[in-house]
Coordinates of C-alpha atoms and ligand atoms in Angstrom, one line a residue:
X1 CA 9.2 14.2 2.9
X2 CA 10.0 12.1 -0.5
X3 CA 10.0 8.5 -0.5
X4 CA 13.0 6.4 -0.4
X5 CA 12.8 3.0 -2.5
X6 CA 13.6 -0.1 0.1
X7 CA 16.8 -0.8 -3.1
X8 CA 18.1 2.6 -2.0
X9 CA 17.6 1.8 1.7
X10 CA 19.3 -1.2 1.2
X11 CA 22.3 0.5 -1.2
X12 CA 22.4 3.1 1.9
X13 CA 26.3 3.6 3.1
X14 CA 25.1 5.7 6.1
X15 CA 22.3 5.0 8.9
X16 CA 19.6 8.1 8.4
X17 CA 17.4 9.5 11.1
X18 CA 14.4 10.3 8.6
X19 CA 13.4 7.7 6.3
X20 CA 10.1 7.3 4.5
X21 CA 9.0 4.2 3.1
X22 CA 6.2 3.3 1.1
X23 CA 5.3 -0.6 0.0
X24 CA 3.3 -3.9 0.4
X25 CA 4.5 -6.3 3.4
X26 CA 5.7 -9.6 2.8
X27 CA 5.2 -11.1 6.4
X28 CA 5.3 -10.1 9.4
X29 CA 6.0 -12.0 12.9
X30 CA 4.5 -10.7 16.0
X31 CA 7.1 -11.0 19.4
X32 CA 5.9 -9.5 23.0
X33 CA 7.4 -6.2 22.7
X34 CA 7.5 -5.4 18.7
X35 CA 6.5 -6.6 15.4
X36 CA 8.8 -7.4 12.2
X37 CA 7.2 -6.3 9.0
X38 CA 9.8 -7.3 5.6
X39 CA 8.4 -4.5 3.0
X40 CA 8.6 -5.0 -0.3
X41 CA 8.1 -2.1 -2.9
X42 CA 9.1 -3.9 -6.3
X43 CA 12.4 -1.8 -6.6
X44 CA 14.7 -5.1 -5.7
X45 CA 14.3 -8.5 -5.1
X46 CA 14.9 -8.3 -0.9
X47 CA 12.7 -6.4 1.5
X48 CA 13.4 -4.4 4.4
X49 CA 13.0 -5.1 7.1
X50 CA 10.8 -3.0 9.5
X51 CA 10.8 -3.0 13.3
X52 CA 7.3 -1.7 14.9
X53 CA 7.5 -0.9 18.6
X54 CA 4.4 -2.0 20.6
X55 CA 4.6 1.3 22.6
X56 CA 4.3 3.6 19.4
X57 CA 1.0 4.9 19.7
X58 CA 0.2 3.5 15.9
X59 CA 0.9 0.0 17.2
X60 CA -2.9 -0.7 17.0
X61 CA -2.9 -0.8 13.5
X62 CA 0.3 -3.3 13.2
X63 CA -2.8 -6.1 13.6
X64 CA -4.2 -4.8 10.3
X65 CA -1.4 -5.4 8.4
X66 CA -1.4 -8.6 7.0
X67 CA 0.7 -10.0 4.2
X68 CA -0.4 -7.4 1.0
X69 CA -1.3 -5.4 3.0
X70 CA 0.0 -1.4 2.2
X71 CA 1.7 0.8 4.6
X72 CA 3.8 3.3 4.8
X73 CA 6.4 4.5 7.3
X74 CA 8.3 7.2 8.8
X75 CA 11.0 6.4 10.9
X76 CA 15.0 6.2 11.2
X77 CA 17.1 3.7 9.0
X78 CA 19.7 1.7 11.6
X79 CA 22.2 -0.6 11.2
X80 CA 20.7 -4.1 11.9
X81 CA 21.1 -5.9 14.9
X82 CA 19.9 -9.2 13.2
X83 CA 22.3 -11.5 11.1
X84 CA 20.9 -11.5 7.6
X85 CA 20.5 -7.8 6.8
X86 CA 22.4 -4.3 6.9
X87 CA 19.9 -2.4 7.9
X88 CA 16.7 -1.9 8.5
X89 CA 14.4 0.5 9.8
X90 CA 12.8 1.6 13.1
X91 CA 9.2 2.9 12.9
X92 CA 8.3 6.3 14.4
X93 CA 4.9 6.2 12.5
X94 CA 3.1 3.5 11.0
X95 CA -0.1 3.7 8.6
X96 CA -1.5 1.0 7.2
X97 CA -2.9 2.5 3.5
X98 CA -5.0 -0.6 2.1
X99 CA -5.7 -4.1 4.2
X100 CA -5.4 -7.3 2.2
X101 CA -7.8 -9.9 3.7
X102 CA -6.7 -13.3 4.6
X103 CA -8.1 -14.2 1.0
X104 CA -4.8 -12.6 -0.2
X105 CA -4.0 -16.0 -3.0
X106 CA -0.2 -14.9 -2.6
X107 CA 1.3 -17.1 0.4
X108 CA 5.0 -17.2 1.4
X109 CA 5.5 -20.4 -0.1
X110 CA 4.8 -23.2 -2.9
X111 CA 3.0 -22.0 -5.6
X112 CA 3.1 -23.5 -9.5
X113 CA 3.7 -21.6 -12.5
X114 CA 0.7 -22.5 -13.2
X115 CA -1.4 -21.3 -10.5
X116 CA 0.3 -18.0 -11.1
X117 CA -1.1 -17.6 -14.5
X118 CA -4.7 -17.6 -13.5
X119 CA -3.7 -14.8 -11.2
X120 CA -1.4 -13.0 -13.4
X121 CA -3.2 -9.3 -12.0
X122 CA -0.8 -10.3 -8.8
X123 CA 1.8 -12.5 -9.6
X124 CA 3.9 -9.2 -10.1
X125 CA 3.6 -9.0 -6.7
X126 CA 5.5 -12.4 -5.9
X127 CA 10.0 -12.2 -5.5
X128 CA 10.0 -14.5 -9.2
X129 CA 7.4 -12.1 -11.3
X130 CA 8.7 -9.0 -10.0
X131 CA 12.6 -10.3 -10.9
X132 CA 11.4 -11.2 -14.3
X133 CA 9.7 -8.0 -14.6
X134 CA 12.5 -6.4 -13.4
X135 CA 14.9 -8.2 -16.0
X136 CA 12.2 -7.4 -18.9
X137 CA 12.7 -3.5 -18.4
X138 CA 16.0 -3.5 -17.8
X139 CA 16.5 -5.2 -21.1
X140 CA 14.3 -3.3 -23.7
X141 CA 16.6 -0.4 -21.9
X142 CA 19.6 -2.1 -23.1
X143 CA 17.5 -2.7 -26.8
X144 CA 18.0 0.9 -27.1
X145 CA 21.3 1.6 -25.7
X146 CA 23.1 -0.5 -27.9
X147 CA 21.5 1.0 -31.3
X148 CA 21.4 4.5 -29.9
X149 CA 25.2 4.1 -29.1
X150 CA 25.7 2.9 -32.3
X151 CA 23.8 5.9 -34.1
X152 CA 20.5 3.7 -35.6
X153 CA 17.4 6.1 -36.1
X154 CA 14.3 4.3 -33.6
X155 CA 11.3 4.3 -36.5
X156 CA 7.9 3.6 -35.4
X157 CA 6.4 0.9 -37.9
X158 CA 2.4 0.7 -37.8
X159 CA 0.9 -2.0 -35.9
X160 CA -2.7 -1.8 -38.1
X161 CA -1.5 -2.6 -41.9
X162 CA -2.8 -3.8 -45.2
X163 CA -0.4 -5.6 -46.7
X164 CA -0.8 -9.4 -45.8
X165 CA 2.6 -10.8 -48.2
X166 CA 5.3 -10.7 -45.3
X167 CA 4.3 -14.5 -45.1
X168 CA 5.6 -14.8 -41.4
X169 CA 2.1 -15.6 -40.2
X170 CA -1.5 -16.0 -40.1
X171 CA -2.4 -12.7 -39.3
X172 CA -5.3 -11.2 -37.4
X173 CA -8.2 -9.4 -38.6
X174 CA -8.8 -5.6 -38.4
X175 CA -12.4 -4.7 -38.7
X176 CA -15.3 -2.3 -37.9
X177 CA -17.8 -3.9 -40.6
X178 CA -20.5 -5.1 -38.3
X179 CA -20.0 -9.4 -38.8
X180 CA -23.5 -10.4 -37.8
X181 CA -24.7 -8.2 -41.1
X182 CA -21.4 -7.6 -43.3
X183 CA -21.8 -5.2 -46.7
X184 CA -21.6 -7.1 -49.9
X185 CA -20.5 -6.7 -53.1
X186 CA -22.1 -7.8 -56.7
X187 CA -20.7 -10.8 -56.5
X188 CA -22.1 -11.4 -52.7
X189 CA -18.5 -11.1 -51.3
X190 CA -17.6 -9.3 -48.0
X191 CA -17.3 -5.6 -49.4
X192 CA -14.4 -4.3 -47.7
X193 CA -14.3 -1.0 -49.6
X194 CA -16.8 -0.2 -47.3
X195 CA -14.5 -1.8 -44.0
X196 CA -13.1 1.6 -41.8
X197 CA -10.1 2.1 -44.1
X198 CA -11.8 1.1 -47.5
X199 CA -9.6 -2.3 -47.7
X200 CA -8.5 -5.5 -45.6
X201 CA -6.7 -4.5 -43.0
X202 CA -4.4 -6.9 -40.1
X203 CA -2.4 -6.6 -37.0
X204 CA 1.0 -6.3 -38.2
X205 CA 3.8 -9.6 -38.1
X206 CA 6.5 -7.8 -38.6
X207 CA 7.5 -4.0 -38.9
X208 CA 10.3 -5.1 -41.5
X209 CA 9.0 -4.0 -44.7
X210 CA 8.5 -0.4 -43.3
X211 CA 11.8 -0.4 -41.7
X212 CA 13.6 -1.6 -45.2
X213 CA 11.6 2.2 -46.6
X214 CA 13.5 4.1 -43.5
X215 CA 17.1 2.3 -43.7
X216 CA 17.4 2.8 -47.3
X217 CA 16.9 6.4 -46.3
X218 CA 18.4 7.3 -42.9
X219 CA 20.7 3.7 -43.5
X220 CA 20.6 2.3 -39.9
X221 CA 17.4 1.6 -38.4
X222 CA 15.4 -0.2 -35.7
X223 CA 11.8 -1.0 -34.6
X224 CA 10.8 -2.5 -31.3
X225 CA 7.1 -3.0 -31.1
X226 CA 4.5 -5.2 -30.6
X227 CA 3.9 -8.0 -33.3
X228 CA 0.6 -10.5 -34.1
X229 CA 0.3 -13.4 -35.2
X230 CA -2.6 -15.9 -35.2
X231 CA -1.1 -18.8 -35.9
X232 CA -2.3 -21.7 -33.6
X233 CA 1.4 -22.8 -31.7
X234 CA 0.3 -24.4 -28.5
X235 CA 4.6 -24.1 -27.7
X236 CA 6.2 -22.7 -24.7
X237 CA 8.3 -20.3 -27.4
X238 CA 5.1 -19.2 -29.2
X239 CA 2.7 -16.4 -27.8
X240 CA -0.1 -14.6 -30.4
X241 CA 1.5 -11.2 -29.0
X242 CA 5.0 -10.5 -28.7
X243 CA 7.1 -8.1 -28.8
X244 CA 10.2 -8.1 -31.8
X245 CA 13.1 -6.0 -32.4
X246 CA 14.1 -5.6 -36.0
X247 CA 17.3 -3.4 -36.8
X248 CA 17.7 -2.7 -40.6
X249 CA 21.1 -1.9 -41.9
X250 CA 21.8 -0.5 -45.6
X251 CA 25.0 -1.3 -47.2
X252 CA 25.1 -4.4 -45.2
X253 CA 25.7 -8.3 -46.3
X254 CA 24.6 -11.1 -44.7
X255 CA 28.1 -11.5 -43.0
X256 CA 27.6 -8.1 -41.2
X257 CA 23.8 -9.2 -40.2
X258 CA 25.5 -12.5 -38.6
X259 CA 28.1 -10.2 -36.6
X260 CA 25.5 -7.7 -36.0
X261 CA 22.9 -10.2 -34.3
X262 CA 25.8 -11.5 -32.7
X263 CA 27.2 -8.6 -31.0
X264 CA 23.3 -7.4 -30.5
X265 CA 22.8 -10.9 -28.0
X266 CA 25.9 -10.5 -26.5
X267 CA 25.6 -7.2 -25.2
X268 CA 22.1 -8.1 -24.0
X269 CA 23.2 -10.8 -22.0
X270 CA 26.0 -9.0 -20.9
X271 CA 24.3 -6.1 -19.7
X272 CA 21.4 -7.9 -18.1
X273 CA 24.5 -9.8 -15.5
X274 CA 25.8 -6.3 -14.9
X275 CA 22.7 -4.5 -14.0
X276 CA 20.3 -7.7 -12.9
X277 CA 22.8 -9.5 -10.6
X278 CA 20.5 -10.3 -7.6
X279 CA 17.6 -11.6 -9.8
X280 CA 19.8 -13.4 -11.8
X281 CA 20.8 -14.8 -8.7
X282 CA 17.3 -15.5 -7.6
X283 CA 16.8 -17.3 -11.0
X284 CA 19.4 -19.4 -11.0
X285 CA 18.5 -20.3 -7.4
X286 CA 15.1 -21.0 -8.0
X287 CA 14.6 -21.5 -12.1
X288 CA 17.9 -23.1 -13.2
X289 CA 20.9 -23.8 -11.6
X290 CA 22.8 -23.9 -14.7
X291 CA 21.9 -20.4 -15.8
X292 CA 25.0 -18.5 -14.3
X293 CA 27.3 -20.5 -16.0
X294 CA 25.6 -20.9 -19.3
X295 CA 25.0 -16.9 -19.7
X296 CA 29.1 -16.6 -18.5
X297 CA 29.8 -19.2 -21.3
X298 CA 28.1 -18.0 -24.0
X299 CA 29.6 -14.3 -23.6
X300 CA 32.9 -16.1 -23.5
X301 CA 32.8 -17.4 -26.6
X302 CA 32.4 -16.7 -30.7
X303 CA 28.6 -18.1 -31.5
X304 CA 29.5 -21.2 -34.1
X305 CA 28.2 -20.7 -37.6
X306 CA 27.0 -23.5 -39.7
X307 CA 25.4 -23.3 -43.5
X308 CA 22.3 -25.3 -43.4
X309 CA 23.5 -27.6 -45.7
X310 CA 26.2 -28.4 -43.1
X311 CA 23.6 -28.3 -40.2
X312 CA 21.4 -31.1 -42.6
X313 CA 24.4 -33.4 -42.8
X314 CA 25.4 -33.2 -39.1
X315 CA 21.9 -33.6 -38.4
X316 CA 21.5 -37.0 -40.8
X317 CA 24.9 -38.2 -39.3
X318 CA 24.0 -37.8 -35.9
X319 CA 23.0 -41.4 -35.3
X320 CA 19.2 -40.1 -33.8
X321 CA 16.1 -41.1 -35.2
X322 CA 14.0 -37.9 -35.6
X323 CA 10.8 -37.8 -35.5
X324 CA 10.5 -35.7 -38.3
X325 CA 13.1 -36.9 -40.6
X326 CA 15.1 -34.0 -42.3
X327 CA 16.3 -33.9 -46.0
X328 CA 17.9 -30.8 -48.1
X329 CA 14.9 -28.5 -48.6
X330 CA 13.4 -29.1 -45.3
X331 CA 12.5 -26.9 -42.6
X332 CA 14.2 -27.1 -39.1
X333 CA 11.8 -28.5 -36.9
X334 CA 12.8 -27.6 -33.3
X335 CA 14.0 -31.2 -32.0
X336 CA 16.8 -30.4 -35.1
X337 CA 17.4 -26.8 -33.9
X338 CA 17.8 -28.0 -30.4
X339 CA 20.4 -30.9 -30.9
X340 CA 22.4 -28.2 -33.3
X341 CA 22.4 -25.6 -30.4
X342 CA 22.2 -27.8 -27.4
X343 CA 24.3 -30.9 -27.9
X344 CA 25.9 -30.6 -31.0
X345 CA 27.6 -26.7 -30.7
X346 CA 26.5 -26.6 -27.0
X347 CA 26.1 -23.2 -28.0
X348 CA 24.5 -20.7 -29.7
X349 CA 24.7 -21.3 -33.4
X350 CA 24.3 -19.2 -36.4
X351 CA 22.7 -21.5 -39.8
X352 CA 22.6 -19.6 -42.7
X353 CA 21.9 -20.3 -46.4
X354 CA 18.6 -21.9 -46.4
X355 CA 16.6 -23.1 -49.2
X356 CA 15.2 -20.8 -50.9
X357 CA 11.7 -22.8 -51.4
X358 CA 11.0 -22.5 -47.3
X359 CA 11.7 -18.5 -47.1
X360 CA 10.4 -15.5 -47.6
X361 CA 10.4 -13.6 -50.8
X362 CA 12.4 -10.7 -49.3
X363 CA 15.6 -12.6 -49.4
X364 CA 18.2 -12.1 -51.0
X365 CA 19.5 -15.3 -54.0
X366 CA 22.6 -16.6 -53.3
X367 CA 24.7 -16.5 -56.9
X368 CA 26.7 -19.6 -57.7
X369 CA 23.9 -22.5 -56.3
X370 CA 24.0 -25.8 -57.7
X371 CA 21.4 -26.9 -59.8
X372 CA 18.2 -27.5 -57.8
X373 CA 20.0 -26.3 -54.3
X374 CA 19.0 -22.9 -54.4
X375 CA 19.3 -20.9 -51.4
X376 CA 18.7 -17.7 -50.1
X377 CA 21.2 -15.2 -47.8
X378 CA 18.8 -15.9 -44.5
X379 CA 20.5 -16.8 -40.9
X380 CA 18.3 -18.0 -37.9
X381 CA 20.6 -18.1 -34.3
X382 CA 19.1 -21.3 -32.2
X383 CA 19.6 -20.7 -28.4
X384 CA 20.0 -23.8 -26.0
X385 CA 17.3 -24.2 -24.5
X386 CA 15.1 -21.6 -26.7
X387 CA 15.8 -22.8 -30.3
X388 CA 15.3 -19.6 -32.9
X389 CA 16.0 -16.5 -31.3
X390 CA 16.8 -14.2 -34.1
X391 CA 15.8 -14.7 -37.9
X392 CA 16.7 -12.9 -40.7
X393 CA 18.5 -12.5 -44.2
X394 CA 20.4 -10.2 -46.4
X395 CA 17.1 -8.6 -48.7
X396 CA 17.0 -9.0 -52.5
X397 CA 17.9 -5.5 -53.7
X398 CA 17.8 -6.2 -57.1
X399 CA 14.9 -5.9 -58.7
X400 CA 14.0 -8.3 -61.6
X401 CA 15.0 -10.8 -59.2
X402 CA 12.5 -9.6 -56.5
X403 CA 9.8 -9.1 -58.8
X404 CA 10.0 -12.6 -60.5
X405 CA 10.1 -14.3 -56.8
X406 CA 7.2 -12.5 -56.1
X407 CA 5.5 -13.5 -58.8
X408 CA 6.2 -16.8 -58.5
X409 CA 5.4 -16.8 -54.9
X410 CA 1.6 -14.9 -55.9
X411 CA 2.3 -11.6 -54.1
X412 CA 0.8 -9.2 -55.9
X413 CA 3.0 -6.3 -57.3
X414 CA 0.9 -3.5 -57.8
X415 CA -0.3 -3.4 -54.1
X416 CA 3.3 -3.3 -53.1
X417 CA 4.7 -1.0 -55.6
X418 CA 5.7 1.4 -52.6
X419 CA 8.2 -1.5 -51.3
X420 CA 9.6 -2.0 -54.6
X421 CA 9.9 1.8 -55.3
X422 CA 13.1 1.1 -52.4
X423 CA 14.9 -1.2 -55.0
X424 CA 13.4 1.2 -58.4
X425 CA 15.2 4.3 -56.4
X426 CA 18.7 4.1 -55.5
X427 CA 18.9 0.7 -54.1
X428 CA 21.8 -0.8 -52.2
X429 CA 22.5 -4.0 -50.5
X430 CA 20.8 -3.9 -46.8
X431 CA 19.9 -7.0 -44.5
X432 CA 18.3 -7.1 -41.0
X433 CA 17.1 -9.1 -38.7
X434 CA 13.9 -9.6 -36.0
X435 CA 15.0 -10.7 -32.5
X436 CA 12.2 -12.2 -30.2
X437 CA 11.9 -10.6 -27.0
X438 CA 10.2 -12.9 -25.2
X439 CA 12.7 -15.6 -26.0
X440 CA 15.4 -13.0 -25.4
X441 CA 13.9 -12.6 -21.9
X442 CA 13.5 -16.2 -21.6
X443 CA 17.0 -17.1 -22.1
X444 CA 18.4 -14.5 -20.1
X445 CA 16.1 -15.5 -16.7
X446 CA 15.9 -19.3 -17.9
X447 CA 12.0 -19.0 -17.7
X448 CA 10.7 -21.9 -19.4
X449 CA 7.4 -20.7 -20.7
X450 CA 6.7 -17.5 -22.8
X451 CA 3.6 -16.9 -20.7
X452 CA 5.5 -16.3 -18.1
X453 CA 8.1 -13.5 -19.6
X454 CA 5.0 -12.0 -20.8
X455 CA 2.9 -9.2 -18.4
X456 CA -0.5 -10.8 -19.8
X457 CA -0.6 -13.6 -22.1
X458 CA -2.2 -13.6 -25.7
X459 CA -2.0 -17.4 -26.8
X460 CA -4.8 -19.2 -28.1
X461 CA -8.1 -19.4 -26.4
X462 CA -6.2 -17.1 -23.6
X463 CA -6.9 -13.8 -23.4
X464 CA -7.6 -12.8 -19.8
X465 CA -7.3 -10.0 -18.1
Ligands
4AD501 O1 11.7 -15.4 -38.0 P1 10.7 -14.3 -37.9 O2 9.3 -14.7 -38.3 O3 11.2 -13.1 -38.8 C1 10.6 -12.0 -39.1 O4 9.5 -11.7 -38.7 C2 11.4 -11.1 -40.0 N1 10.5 -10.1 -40.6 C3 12.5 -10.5 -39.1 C4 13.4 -9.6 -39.9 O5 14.2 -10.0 -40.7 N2 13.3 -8.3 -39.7 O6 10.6 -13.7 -36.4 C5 11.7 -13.2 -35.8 C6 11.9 -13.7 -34.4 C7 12.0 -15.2 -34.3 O7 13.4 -15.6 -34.4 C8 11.6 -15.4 -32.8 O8 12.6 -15.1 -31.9 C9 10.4 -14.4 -32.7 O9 10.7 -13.4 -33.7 N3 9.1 -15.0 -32.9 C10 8.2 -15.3 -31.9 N4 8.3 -15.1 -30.6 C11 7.2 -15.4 -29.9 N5 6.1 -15.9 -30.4 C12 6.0 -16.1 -31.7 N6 4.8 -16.6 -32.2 C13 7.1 -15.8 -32.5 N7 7.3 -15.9 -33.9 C14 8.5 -15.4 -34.1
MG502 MG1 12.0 -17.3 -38.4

């Protein structure tokens, strides 16, 4: 007989006299004549509730089952007698599969984020892990739904690369040379000609410069993979492993990347209150009471936009003392991003136009600048709560300009004359942007720490399990 999932049990819209159920118990309460088991399987947040009677000869092995425990059972699905619950399910056989001793760390009740961490190998297990979980998947679903439905080719960037110029990050290290005994060159220098693929090679930051090559070929694009980056954040918004999706759109200006992004975070949210609505539930609950009404509110309305010139005079005008005070040409630091988003807007906002000094080379030269106020077509969307969510720009396509920024910016040429071969070939106009998953997932389940949107945490000194 196949197994139902306790969500479909629960979903059911008629009572069934087979059932077969498969899962972990939650509790279980012992009376004089039966036992209460609430099974959980991981398919929803709610269990079922299962009703053992102490005349069924497998009633023995009810003792065994302690909270973790696995079992499985056969037996008819009933309406419920008990307030609480539609149905539940009378057992006609009952197997316990694998005991959980009372050492079992997950209890009913009261633990910290914390704890959970240092037993992330089970924290799936508990109602808020397995709703974030939950959430997580039914996202990166959506990911592709939307650029599927909108006819963008999924590319597959590398995650092993040699090119270190993207300038997002301090990157990791990819090596077979043996480091107690490296080769060396004449001049006594590491020889990495010798190194598994005859050069330095690094965990990827980003999978944008690849995806540029495929959208000025198949024109819209996407990745979603796994990025690196060793940079030593000790932040709740920074982990050394995440996960980004980068769309890449040819024949598109920075206007279209802003309405793009937009429309991209909107959908997400939208479809994660469609499709999550019980664990959204649980989350608001438990995590955040404001979350309902702060997902509702920013699908309402337009995201506000804001150059960052604007965003630096609000800021300066704002009547707060910063702690790092901001002038034209400096970088956002997050206590700026957050009053923009959070108290300012109290919204999501779009800045765009930065300063071309604290950007990447990629981006694209805004014509007409003031003397000494350069800036570049980049936008950044800052999240209450989360800060910057999405980055990216409209790319230089033109070429002389590209090459004299990298040049400038010391990123040698020759090693990426493949990259420039995109604007030396029949280039056009394209822009893009990386969205953070994590933070995505984060702001969607109000979790307040990217450890905990994560399956297993790479942060630094933190790589367990
Ligand atoms: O702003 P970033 O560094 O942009 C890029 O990597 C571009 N190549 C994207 C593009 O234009 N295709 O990163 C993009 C997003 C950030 O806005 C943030 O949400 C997330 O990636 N992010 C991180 N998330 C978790 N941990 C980190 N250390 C992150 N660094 C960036
Ligand atoms: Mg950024």
């Amino acid at each position: 007989m196949s197994r139902t999932l306790v969500k479909a049990a629960l979903n059911a819209t008629a009572p069934a006299d087979t059932i077969f159920l498969q899962g972990w118990v939650r509790t279980r309460r012992d009376a004089k004549a039966f036992s209460f088991i609430e099974l959980n399987d991981g398919s929803c947040l709610k269990g079922l509730q299962i009703i053992i009677d102490a005349t069924l000869p497998d009633y023995a092995q009810v003792a065994r089952a302690g909270t973790g425990a696995s079992v499985e059972i056969h037996g008819k699905l009933v309406a419920s007698k008990g307030g609480g619950q539609k149905w539940e399910v009378v057992a006609e056989k009952f197997t316990v599969l694998g005991e959980a001793d009372a050492t079992y760390p997950l209890q009913k009740k009261g633990h910290t984020l914390e704890f959970l961490r240092e037993i992330a190998h089970l924290r799936p297990r508990s109602n808020l892990f397995g709703a974030v979980f939950r959430v997580r998947s039914r996202l990166a679903y959506a990911v592709h739904q939307f650029f599927q439905a909108k006819e963008f080719c999924y590319v597959h960037t590398p995650i092993i690369t040699a090119s270190d110029a993207e300038g997002a990050g301090d990157m990791f290290r990819v090596t077979t040379l043996d480091l107690a005994q490296p080769p060396k060159n004449e001049q006594g220098e590491i020889d990495h000609r010798q190194d598994f693929f005859g050069k330095k090679t690094f965990l990827t930051v980003s999978g944008q410069l690849e995806a540029e090559i495929f959208a000025t070929a198949l024109s819209n694009v996407y990745t979603f993979g796994p990025t690196f980056r060793a940079e030593n954040s000790h932040t709740s918004r920074h982990a050394s492993e995440f996960w980004m999706i980068e769309p890449e759109v040819a024949f598109c200006d920075l206007a279209g990347n802003m309405d793009l992004a937009e429309e991209f975070v909107k959908y997400l949210i939208r479809d994660a209150t469609q499709h999550c609505a019980g664990d959204l539930e649980f989350f608001s609950k438990f995590v955040d009471p404001e979350l309902l009404t702060r997902l509702n509110f920013v699908l309402e309305r337009p995201f506000q936009r804001c150059s960052y010139t604007a965003a630096v005079e609000i800021l300066n005008n704002s009547g707060k003392t910063w702690e790092h005070p901001v002038a034209w040409g400096d970088n956002l630091q997050s206590e700026h991003e957050r009053y923009l988003t959070e108290e300012h807007f109290k919204c999501p906002v779009t800045v765009y136009n930065y300063p071309r000094a604290i950007k990447a080379f990629y981006m694209r030269l805004n014509d007409g600048c003031e003397p000494g106020k350069q800036t570049v077509a980049a936008m950044d969307i800052l999240a209450p709560g989360i800060g910057e969510i999405v980055g990216g720009s409209q790319r230089e396509e033109r070429l002389d300009k590209l090459v004299a920024r990298m040049e400038v910016m010391h990123i040698p040429t020759e090693e990426m004359s493949w990259y420039l071969d995109t604007r030396r070939f029949g280039t056009v106009p394209h822009a893009g942007f990386g969205l953070g998953f994590e933070r995505m997932v984060q702001f969607v389940t109000g979790m307040g720490n990217i450890r905990d949107v994560i399956a297993f945490a790479r942060t630094p000194k933190n790589c367990e399990f």
